[in-house]
mmCIF file of C-alpha atoms (C1' of nucleotides) in Angstrom:
data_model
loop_
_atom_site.group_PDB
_atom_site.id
_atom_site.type_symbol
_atom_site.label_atom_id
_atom_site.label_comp_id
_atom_site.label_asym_id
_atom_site.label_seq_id
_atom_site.Cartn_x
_atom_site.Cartn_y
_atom_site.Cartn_z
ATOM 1 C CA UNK A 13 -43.051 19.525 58.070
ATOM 2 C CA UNK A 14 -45.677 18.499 61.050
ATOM 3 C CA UNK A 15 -44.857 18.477 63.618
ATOM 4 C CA UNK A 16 -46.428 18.566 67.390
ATOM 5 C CA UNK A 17 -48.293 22.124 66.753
ATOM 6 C CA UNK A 18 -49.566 21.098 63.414
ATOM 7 C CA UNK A 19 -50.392 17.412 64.169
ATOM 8 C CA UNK A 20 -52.492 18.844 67.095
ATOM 9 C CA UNK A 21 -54.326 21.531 64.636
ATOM 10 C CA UNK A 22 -55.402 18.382 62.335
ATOM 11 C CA UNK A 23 -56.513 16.296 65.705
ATOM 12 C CA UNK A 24 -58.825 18.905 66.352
ATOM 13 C CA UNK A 25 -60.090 18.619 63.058
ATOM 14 C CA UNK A 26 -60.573 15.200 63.047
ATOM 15 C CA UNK A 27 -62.213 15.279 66.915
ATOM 16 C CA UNK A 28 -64.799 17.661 64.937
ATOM 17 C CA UNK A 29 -65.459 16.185 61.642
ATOM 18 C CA UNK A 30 -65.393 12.561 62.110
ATOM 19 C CA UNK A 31 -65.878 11.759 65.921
ATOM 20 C CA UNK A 32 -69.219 9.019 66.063
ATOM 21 C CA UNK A 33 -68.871 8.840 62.494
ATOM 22 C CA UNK A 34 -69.181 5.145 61.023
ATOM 23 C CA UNK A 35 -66.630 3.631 58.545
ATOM 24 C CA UNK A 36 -68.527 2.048 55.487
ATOM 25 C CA UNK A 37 -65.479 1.494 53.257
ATOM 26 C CA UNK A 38 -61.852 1.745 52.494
ATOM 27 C CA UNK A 39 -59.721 1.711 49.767
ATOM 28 C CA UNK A 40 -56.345 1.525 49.878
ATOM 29 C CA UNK A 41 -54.534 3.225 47.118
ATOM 30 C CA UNK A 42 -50.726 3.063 47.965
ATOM 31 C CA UNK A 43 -50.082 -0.043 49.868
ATOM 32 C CA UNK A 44 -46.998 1.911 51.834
ATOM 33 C CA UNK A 45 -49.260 4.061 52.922
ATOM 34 C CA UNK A 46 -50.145 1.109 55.154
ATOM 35 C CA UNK A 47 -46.871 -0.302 55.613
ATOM 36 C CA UNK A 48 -47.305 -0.162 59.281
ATOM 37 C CA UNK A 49 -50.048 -2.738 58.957
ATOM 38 C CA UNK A 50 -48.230 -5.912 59.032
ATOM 39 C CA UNK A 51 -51.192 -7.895 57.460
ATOM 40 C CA UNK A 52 -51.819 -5.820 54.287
ATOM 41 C CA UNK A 53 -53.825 -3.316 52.991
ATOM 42 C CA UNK A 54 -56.750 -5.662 52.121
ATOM 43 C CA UNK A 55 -56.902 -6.704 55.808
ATOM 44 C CA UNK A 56 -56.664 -3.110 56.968
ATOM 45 C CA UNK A 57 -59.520 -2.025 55.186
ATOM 46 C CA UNK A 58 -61.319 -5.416 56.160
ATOM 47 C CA UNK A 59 -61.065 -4.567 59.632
ATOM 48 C CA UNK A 60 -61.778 -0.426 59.764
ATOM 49 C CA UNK A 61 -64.975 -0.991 58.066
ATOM 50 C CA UNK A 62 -67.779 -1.101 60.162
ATOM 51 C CA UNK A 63 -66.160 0.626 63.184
ATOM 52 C CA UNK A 64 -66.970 3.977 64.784
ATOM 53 C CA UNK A 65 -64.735 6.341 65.020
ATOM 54 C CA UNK A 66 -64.263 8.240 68.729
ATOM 55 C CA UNK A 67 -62.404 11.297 69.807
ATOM 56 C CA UNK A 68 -59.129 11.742 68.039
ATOM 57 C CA UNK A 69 -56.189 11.529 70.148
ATOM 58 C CA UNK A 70 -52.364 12.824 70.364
ATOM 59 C CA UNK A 71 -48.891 12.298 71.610
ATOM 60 C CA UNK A 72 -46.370 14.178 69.566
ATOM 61 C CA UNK A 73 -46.418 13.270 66.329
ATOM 62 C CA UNK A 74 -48.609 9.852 66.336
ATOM 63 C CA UNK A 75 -52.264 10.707 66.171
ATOM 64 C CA UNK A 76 -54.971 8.077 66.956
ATOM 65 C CA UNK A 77 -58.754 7.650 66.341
ATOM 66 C CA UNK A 78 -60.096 5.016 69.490
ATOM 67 C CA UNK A 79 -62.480 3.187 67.715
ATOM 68 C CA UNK A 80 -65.660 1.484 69.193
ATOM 69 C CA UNK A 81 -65.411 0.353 72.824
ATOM 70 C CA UNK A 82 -61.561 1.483 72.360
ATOM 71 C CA UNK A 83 -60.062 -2.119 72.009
ATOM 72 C CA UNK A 84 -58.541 -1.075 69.027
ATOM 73 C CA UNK A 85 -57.216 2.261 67.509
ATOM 74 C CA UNK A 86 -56.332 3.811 63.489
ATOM 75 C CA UNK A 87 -53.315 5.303 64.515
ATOM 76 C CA UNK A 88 -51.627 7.733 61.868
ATOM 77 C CA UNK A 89 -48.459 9.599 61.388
ATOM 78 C CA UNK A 90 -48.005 12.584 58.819
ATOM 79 C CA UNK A 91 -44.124 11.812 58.425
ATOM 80 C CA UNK A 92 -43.207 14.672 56.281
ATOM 81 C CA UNK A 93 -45.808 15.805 53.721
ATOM 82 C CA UNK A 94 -48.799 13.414 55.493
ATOM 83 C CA UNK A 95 -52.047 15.262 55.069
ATOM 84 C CA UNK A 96 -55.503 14.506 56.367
ATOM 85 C CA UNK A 97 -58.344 15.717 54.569
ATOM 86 C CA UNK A 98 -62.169 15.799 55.049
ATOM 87 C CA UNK A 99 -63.660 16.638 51.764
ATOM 88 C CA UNK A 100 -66.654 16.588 50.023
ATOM 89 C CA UNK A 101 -67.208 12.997 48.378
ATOM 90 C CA UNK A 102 -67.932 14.311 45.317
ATOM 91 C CA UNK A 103 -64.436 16.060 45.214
ATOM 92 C CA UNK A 104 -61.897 16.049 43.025
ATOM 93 C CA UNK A 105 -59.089 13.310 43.960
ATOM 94 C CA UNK A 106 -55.953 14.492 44.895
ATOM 95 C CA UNK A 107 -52.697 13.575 42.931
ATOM 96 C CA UNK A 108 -51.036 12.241 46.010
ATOM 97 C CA UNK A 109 -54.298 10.308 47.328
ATOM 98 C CA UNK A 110 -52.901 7.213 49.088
ATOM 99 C CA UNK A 111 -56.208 6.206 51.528
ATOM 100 C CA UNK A 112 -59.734 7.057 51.687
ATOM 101 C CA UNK A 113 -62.235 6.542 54.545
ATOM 102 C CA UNK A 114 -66.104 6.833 53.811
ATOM 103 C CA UNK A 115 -68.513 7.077 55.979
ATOM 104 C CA UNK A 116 -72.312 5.276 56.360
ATOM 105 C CA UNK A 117 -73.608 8.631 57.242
ATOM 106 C CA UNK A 118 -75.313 11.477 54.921
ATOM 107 C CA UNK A 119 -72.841 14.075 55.687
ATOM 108 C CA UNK A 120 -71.937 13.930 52.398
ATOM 109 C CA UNK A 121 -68.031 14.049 53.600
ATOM 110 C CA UNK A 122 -65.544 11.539 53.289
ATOM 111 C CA UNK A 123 -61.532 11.576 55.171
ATOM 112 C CA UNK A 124 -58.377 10.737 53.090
ATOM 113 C CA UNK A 125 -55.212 10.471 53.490
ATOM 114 C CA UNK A 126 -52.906 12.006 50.760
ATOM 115 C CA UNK A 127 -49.075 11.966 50.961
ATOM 116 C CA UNK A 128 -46.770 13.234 48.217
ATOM 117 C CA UNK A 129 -42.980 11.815 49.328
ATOM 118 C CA UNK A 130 -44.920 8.456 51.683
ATOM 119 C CA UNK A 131 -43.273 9.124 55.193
ATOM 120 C CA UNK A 132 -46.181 8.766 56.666
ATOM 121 C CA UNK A 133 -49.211 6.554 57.015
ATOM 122 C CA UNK A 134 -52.108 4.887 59.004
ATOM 123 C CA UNK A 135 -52.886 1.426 60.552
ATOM 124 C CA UNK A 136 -54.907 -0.457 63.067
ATOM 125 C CA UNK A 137 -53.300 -1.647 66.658
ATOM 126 C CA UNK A 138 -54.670 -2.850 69.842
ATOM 127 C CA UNK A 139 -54.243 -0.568 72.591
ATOM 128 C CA UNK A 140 -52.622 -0.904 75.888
ATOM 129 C CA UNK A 141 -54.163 -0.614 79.276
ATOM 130 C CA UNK A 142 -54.067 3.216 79.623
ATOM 131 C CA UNK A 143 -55.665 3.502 75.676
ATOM 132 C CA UNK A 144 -52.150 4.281 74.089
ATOM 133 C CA UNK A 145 -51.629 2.157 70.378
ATOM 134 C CA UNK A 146 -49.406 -0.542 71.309
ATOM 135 C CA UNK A 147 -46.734 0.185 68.769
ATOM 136 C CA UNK A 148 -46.176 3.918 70.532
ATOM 137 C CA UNK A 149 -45.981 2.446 73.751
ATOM 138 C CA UNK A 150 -42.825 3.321 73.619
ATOM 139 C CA UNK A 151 -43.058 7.332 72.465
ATOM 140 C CA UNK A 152 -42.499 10.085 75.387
ATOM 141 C CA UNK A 153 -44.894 12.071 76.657
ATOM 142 C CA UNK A 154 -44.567 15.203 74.704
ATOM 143 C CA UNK A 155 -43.825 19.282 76.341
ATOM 144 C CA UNK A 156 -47.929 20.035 76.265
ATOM 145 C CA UNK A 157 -48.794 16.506 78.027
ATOM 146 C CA UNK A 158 -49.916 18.350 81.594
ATOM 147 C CA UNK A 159 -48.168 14.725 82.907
ATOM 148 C CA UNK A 160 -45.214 15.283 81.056
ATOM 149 C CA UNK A 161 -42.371 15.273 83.865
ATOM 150 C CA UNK A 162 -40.445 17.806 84.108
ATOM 151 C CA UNK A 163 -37.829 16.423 86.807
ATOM 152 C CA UNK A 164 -37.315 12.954 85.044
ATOM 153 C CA UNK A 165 -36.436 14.624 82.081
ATOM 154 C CA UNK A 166 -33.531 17.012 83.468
ATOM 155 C CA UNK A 167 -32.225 13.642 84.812
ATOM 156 C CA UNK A 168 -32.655 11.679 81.698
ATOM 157 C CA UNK A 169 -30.212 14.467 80.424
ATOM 158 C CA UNK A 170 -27.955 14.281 82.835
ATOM 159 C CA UNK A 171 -27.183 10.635 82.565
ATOM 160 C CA UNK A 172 -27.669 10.498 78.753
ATOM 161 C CA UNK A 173 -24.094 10.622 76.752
ATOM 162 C CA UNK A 174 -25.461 12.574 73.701
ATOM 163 C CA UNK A 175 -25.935 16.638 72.478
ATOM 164 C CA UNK A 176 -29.205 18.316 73.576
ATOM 165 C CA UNK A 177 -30.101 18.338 69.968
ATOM 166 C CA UNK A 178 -29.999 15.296 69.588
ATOM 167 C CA UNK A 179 -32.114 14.800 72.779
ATOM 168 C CA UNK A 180 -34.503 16.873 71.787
ATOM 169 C CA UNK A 181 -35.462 15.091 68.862
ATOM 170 C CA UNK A 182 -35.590 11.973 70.746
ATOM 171 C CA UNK A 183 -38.818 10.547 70.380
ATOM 172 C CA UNK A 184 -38.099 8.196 73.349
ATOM 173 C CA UNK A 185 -37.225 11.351 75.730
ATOM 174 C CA UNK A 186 -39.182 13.984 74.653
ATOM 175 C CA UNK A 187 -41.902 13.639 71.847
ATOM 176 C CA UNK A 188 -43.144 16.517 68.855
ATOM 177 C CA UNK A 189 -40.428 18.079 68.755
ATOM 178 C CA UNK A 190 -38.853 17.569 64.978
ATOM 179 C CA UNK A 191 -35.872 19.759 63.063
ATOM 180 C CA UNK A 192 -37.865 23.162 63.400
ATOM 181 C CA UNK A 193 -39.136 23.682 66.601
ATOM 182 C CA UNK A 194 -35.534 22.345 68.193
ATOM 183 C CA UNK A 195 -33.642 25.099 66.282
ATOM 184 C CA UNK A 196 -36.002 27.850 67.220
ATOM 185 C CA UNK A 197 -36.011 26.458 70.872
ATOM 186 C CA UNK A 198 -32.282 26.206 71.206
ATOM 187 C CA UNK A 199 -31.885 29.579 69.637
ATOM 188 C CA UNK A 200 -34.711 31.189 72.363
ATOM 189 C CA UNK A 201 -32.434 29.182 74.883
ATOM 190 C CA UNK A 202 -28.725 30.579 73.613
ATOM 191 C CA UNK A 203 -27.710 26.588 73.197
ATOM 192 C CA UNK A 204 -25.565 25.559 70.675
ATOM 193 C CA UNK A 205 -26.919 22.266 69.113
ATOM 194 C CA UNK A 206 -24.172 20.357 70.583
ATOM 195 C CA UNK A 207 -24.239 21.477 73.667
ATOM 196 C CA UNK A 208 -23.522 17.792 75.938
ATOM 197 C CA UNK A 209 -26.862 17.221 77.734
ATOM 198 C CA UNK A 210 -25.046 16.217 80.859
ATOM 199 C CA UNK A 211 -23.340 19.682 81.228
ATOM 200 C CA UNK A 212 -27.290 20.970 81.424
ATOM 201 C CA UNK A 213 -28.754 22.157 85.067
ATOM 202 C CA UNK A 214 -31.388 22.367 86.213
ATOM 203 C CA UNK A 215 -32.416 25.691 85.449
ATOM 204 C CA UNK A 216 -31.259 25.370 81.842
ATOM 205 C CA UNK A 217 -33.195 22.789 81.264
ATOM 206 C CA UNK A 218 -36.500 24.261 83.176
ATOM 207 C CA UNK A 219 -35.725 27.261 80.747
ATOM 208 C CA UNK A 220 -35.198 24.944 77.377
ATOM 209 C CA UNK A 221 -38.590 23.444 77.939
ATOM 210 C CA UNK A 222 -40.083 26.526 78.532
ATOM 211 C CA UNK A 223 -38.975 27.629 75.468
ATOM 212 C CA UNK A 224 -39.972 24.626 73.575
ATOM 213 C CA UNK A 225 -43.350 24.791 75.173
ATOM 214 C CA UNK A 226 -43.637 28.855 74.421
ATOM 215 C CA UNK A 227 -43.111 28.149 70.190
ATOM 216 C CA UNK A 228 -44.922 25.019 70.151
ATOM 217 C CA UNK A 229 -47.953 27.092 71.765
ATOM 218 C CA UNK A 230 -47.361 30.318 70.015
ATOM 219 C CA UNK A 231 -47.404 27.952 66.560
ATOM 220 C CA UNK A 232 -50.395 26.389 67.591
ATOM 221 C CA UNK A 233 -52.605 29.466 68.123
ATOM 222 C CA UNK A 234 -51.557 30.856 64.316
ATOM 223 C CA UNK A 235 -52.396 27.285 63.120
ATOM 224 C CA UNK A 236 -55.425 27.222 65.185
ATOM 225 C CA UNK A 237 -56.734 30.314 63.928
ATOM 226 C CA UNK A 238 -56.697 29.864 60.093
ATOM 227 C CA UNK A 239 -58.329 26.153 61.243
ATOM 228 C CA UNK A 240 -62.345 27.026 60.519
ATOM 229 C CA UNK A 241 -64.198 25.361 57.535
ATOM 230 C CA UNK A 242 -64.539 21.808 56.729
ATOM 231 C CA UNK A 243 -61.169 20.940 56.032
ATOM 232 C CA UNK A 244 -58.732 19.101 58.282
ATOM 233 C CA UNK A 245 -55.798 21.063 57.598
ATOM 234 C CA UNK A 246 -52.194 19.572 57.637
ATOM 235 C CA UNK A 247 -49.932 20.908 55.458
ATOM 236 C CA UNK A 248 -46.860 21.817 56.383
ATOM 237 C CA UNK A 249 -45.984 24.078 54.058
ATOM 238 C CA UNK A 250 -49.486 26.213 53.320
ATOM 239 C CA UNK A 251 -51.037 25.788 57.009
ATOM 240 C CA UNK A 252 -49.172 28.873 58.599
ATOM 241 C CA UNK A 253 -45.626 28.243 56.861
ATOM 242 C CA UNK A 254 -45.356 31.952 56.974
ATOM 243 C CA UNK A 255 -45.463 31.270 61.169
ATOM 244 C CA UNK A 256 -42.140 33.818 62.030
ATOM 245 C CA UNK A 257 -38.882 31.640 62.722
ATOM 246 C CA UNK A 258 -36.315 33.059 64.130
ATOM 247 C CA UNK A 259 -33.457 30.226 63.535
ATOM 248 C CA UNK A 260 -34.771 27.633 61.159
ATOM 249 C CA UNK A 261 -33.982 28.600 57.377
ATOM 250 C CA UNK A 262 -32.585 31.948 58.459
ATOM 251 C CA UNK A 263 -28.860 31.041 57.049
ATOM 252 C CA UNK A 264 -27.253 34.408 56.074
ATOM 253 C CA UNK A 265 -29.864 36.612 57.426
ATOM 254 C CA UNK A 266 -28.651 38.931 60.983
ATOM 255 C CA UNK A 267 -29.736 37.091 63.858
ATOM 256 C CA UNK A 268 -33.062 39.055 65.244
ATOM 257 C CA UNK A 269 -30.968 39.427 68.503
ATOM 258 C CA UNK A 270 -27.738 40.217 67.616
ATOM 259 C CA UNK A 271 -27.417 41.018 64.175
ATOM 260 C CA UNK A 272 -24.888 38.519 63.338
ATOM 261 C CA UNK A 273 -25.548 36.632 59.666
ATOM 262 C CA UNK A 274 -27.110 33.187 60.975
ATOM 263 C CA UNK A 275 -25.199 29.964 59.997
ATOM 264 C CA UNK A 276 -26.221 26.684 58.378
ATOM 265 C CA UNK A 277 -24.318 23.566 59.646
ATOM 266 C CA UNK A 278 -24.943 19.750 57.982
ATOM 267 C CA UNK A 279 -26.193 17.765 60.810
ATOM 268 C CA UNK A 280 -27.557 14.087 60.768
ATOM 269 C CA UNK A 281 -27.845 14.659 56.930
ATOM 270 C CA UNK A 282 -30.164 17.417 57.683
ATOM 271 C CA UNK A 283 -29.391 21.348 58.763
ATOM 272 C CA UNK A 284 -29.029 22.561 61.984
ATOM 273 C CA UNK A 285 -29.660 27.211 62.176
ATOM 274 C CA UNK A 286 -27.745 29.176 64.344
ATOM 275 C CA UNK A 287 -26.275 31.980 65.882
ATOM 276 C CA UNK A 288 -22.508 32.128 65.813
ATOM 277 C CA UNK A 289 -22.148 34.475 68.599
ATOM 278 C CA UNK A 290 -25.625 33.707 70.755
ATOM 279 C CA UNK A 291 -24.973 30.242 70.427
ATOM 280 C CA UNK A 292 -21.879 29.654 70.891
ATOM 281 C CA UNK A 293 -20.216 25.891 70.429
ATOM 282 C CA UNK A 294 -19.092 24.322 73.565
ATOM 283 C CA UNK A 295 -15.227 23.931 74.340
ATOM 284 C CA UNK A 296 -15.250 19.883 73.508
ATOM 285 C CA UNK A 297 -17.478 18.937 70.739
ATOM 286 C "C1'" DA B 16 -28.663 -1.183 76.157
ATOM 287 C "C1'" DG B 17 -27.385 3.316 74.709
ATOM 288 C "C1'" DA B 18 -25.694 5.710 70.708
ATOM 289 C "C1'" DT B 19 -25.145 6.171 65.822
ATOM 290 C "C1'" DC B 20 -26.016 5.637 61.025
ATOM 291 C "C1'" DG B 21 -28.310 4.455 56.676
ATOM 292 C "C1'" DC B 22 -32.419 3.965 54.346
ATOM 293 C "C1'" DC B 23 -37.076 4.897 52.762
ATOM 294 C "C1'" DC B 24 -39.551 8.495 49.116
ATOM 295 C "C1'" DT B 25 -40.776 12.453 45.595
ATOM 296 C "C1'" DG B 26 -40.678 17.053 43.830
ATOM 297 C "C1'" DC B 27 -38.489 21.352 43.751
ATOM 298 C "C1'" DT B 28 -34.099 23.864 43.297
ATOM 299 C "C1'" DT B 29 -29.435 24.366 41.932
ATOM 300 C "C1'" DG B 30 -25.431 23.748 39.080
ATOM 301 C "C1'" DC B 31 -22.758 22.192 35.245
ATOM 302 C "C1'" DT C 2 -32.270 23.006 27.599
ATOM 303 C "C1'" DG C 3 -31.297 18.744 29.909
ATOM 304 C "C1'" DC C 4 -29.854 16.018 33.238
ATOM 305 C "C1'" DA C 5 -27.927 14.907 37.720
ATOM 306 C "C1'" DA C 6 -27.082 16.073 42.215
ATOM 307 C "C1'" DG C 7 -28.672 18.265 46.376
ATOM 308 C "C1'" DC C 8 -32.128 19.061 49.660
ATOM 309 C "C1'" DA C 9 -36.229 18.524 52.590
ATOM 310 C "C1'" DG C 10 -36.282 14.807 57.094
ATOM 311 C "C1'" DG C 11 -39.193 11.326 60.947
ATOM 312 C "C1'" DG C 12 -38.775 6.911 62.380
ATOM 313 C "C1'" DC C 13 -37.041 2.511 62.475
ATOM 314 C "C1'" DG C 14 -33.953 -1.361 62.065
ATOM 315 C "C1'" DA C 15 -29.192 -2.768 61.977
ATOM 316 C "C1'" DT C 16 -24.856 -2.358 64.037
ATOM 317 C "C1'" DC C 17 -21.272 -1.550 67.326
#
DNA sequence: AGATCGCCCTGCTTGC
DNA sequence: TGCAAGCAGGGCGATC
């Protein structure tokens, strides 16, 4: 599943690959692939082609390409099996293909967009003021932003009524952190997943960020590394799935610090990985 | 308005 | 062997 570290790995490959590049045409393949273009598929492509694409941007999750003088962005998000491809035209079309960008160029590449379960998807959006896509105007800065604010966010937590798990996946607190990285942060941290935020201080949270920020990094440089031909890589589960986790999927297996089997718990019809004795619940739940 | 919950979607795995 | 249920889960809209 993408999340910040991998969605960062395929913006690097898209800043490389298709920055200056020209759209010629589109073709829409899936039209929920575009759902988050009000005005259709038809009027998506309509509008893209012609347009030059300029250096791929980031918060969290969302991605964005500016495009020409930056009044306007294709703004993209992987949801859960969202891949971004630059492949040779004459390539083989994947089973999954949902979009494909080509270029007026003779680089002889072209970008697509192929999603197997459709969580994910592109559109077009004006931006606001500071460049941001309108419709994320409302998506945190995320742990890597260097004007991410450290402060505000201990005392969003304080005055929030909700679990820090539940925080941390808060797009609208804190943004690219998903399922994985919050486990494997909250087990670095010793926090049980439903730990009240407002019972946080200050140096627990200084020392949950850091932790966030130390795995989201430490993914990064494996995905970085195994980034190098002409291929935007995004997939979740070949990139570096084999990335060591020490919480996430580990049910049953000793805890790397204490040896104690790790535990599986149904959570927001999803799983939350533990430690039983590291993490230990906290006295009202 | 903050917090919570259900829904969207497909393919692989598990269990009867 | 076949089929159904379970599971993966980010984001958003509805609801209280």
């Amino acid at each position: 599943m993408p999340e910040l570290p991998e969605v960062e790995v395929v913006r690097r490959g898209l800043e490389r690959w298709t920055a200056g590049r020209t759209v010629e045409d589109v073709e829409v393949l899936h039209p929920r692939a575009v759902r988050r273009h009000l005005s259709g598929g038809g009027d998506f492509a309509a509008r893209l082609r012609g347009l030059r694409f300029g250096t791929a941007m980031r918060r969290g999750k969302y991605l964005w390409v500016p495009l020409d003088e930056a009044e306007s962005s294709l703004l993209g998000h992987l949801g859960m099996s969202g891949q971004l491809l630059v492949q040779p035209e004459e390539a083989v079309d994947e089973k999954h293909l949902r979009i494909r960008i080509r270029f007026d160029d003779a680089l002889g590449t072209e970008l697509r967009f192929v999603d197997q379960r459709t969580f994910g998807g592109l559109s077009l959006h004006g931006n606001t003021p500071d460049g941001l896509p309108d419709v994320i105007a409302h998506i945190a800065r995320d742990p890597l932003d260097p004007a991410f604010d450290d402060t505000a966010f201990h005392l969003a937590l304080r005055l929030r009524r909700t679990t820090v798990k539940r925080a941390l996946l808060d797009q609208s607190l804190i943004s690219g952190v998903g399922n994985i990285y919050a486990d494997e942060a909250l087990w670095r941290s010793k926090l049980h997943y439903e730990r009240p935020t407002a019972t946080l201080t200050r140096p627990r949270t200084a020392e949950l960020l850091g932790h966030v920020r130390d795995v989201m990094r430490e993914a990064l440089d494996q995905g970085g590394t195994s980034f190098d031909s002409l291929y935007v890589n995004v997939n979740g589960e070949s990139g570096y799935f084999d990335r060591s986790l020490d919480a996430y999927g580990r049910e049953d297996e000793p805890c790397r610090r204490c040896g104690t089997p790790m535990r599986r718990r149904p959570w927001m019809n999803r799983s939350s990985y533990f430690c039983p004795r590291c993490q230990r619940p906290p006295r009202v739940s």
